[in-house]
PDB file of C-alpha atoms in Angstrom:
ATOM      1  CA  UNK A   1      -1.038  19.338  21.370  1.00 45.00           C
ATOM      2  CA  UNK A   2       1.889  17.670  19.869  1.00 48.00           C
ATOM      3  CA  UNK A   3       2.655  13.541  20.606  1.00 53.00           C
ATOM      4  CA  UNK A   4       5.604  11.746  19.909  1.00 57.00           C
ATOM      5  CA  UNK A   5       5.139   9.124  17.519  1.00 63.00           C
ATOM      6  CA  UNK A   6       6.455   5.459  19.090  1.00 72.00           C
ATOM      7  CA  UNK A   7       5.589   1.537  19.020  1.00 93.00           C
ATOM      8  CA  UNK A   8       3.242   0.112  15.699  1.00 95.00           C
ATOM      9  CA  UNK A   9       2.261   4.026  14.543  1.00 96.00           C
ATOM     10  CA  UNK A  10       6.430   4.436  14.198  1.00 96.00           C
ATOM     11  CA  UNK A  11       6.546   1.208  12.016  1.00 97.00           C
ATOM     12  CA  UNK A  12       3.833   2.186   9.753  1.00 97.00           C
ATOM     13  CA  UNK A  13       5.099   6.302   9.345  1.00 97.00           C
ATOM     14  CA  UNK A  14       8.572   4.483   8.735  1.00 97.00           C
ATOM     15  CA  UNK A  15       7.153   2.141   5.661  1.00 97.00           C
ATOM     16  CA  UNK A  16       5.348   4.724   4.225  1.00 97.00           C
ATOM     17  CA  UNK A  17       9.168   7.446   4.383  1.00 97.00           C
ATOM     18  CA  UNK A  18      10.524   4.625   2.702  1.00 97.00           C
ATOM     19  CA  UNK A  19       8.321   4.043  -0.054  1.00 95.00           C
ATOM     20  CA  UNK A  20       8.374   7.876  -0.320  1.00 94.00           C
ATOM     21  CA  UNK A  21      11.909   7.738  -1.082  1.00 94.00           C
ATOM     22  CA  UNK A  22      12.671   4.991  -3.097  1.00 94.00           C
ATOM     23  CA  UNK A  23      14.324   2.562  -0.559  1.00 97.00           C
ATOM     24  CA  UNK A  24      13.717  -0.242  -1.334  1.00 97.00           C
ATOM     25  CA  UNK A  25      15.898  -2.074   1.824  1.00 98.00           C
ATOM     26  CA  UNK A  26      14.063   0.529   4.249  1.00 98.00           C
ATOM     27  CA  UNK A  27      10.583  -1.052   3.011  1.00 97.00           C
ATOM     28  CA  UNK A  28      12.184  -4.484   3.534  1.00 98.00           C
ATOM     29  CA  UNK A  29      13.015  -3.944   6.790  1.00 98.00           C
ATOM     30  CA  UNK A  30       9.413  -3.027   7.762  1.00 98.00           C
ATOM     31  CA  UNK A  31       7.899  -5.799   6.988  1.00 98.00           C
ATOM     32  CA  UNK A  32       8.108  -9.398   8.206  1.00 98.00           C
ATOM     33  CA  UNK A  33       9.527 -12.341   6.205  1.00 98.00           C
ATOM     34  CA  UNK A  34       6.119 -13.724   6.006  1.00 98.00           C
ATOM     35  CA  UNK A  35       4.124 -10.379   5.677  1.00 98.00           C
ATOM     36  CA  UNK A  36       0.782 -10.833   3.390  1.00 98.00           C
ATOM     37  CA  UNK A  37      -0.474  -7.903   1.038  1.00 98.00           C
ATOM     38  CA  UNK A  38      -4.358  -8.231   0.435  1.00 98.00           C
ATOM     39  CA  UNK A  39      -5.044  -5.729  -2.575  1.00 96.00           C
ATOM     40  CA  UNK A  40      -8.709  -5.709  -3.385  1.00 95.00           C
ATOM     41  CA  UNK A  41     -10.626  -5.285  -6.522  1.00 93.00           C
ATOM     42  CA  UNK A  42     -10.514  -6.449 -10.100  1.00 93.00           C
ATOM     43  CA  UNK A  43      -8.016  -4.996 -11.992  1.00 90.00           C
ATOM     44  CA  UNK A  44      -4.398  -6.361 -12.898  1.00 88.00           C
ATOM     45  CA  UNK A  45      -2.482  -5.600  -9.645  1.00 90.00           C
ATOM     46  CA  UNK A  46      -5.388  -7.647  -7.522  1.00 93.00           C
ATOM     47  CA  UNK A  47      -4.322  -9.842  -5.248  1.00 95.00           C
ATOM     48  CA  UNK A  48      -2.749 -11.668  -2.012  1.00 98.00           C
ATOM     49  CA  UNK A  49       0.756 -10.923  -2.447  1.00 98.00           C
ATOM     50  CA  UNK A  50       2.686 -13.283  -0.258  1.00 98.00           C
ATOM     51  CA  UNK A  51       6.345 -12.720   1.430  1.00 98.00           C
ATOM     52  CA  UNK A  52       8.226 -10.088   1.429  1.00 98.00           C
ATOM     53  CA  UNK A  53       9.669  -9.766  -1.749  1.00 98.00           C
ATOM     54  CA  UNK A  54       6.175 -10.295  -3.085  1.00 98.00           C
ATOM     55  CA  UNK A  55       5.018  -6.781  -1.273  1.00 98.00           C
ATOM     56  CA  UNK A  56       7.864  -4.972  -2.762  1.00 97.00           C
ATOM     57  CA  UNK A  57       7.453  -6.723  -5.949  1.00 97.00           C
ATOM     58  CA  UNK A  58       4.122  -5.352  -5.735  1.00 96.00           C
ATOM     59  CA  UNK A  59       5.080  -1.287  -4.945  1.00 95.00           C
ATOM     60  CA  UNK A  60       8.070  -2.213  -7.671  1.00 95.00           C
ATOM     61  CA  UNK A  61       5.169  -2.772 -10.426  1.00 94.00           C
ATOM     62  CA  UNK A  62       2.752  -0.201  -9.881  1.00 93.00           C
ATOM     63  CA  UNK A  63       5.366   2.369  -9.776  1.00 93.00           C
ATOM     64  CA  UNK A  64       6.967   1.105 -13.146  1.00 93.00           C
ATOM     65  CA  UNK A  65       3.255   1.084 -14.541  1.00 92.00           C
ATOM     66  CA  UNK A  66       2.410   4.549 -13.282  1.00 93.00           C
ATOM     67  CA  UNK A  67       5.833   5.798 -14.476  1.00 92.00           C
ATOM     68  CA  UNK A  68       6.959   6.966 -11.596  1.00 92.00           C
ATOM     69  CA  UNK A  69       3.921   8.902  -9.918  1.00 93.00           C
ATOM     70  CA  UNK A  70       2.102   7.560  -7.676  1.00 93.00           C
ATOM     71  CA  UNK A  71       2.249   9.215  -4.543  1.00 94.00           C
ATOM     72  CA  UNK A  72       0.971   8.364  -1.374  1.00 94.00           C
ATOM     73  CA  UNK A  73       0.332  11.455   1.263  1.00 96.00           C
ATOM     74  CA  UNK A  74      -0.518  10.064   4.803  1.00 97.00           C
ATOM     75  CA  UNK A  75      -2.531  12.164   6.869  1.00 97.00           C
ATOM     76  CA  UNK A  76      -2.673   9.777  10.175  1.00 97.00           C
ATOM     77  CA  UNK A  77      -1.521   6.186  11.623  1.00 97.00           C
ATOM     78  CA  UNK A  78      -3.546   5.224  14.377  1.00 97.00           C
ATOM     79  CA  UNK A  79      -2.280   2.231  16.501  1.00 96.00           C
ATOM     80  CA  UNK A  80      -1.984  -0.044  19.080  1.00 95.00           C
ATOM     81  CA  UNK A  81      -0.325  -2.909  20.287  1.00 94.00           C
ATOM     82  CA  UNK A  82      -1.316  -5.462  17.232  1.00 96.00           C
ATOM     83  CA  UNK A  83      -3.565  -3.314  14.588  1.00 97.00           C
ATOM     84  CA  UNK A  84      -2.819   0.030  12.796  1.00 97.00           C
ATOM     85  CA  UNK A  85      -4.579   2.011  10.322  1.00 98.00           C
ATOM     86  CA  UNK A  86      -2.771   4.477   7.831  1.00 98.00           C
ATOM     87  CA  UNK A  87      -5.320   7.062   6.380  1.00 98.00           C
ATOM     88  CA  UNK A  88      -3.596   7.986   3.074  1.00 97.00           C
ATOM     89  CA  UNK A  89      -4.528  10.144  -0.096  1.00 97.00           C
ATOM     90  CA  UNK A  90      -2.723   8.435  -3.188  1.00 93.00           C
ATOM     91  CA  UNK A  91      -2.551  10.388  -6.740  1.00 94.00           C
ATOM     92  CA  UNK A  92      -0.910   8.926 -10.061  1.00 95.00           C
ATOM     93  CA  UNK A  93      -1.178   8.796 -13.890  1.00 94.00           C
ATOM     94  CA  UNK A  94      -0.738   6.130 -16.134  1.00 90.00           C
ATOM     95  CA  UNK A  95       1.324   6.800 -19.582  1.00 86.00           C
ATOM     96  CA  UNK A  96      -0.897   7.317 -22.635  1.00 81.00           C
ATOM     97  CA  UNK A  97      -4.293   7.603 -20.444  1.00 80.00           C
ATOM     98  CA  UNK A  98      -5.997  11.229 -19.702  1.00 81.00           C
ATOM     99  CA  UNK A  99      -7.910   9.825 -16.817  1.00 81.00           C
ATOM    100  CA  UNK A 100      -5.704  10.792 -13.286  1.00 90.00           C
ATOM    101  CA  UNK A 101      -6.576   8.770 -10.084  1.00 93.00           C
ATOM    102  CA  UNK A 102      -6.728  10.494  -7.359  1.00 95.00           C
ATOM    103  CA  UNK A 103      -8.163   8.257  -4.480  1.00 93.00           C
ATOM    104  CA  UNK A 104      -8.331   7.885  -0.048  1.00 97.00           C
ATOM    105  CA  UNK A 105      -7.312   4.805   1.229  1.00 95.00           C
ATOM    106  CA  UNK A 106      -7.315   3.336   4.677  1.00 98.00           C
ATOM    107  CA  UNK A 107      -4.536   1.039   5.020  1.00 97.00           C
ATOM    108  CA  UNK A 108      -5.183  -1.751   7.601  1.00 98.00           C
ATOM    109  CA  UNK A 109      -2.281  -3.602   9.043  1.00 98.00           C
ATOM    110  CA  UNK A 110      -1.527  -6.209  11.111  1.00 98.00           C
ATOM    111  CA  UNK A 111       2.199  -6.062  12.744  1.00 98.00           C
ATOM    112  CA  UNK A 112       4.017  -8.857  15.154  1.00 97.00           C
ATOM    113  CA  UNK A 113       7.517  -8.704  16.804  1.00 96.00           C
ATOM    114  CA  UNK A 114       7.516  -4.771  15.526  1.00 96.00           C
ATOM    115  CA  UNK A 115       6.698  -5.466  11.696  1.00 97.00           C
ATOM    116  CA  UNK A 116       3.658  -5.268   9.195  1.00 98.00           C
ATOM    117  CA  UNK A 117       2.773  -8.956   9.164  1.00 98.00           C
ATOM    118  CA  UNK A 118      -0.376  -8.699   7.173  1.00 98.00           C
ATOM    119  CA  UNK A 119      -2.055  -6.098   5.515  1.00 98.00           C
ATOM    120  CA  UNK A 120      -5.343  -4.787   3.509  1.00 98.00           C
ATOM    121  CA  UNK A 121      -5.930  -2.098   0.913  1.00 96.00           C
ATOM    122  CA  UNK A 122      -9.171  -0.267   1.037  1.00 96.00           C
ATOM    123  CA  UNK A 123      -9.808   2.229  -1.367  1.00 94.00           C
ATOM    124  CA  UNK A 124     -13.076   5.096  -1.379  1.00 94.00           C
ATOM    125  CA  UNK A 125     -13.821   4.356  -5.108  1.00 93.00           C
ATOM    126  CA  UNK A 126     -12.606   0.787  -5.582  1.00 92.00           C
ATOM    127  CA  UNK A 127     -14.439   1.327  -9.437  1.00 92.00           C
ATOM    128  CA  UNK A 128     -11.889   4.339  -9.896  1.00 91.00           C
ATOM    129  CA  UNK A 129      -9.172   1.966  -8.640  1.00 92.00           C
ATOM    130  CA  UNK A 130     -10.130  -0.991 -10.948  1.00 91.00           C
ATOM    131  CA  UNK A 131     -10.541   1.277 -13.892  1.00 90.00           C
ATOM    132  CA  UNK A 132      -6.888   3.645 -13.505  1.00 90.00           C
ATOM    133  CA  UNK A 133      -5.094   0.064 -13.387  1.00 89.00           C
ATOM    134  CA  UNK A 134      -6.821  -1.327 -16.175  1.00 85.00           C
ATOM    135  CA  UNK A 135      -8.386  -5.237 -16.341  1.00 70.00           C
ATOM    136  CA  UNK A 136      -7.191  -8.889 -14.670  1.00 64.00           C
ATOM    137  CA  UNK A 137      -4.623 -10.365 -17.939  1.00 56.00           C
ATOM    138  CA  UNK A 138      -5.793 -13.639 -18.741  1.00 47.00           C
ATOM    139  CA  UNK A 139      -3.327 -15.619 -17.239  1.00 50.00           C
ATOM    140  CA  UNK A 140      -3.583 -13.563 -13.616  1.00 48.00           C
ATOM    141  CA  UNK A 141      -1.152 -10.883 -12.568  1.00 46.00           C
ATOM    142  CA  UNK A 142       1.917 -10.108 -14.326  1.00 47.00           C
TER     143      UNK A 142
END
């Protein structure tokens, strides 16, 4: 049985083409003006990222620090009116480390007026996750 994908589910699957590709704008136009970023943990990308440019600023980073490849591989959106949940595999390496992460997250999101509004990162081995990015600086994120 095939279903079209519409509403919320269309939002997230659009976010996540985006950030497949690069595009920057496309991400932007996702996500509200206000939209909050919760990314668990304690390693050096932790953190409430807040605004829009502070989510992108966020996917801008950890590509730069994984040179390139992280990838994220969606396997399913479920959604309704106000909630969605993306169910992703992610894989990258870092530059001069032999450990690869390869990790499943479930990607909660709240969306208003047809945009993510507020989301949450939630990985299967958050020690994996803290470990591949590496510690907190001293002085907080970069």
């Amino acid at each position: 049985m095939t279903t079209a994908v519409t509403g919320n589910a269309q939002v997230v699957w659009d976010f996540y083409a985006a950030l497949d590709r690069g595009d920057l704008d496309a991400v932007r136009r996702t996500l509200a003006p206000d939209s909050v970023l919760h990314v668990p943990g304690r390693s050096s990308n932790t953190g409430d990222y807040e605004g829009r440019e502070a989510v992108v600023a966020f996917v801008v980073n950890a590509s730069a620090v994984t040179g390139g490849t992280l990838k994220l591989a969606v396997h399913r959106v479920l959604a309704d009116d106000e909630q969605a949940v993306a169910l992703a595999t992610y894989t990258a390496t870092r530059p001069g480390t032999d450990v690869p992460l390869e990790n499943n997250l479930a990607h909660v999101v709240t969306l208003r007026d047809g945009l993510i509004a507020e989301s949450w990162l939630h990985s299967r081995d958050q020690y994996e996750v803290d470990e591949f990015w590496g510690g907190r600086p001293a002085e907080g994120r970069p």
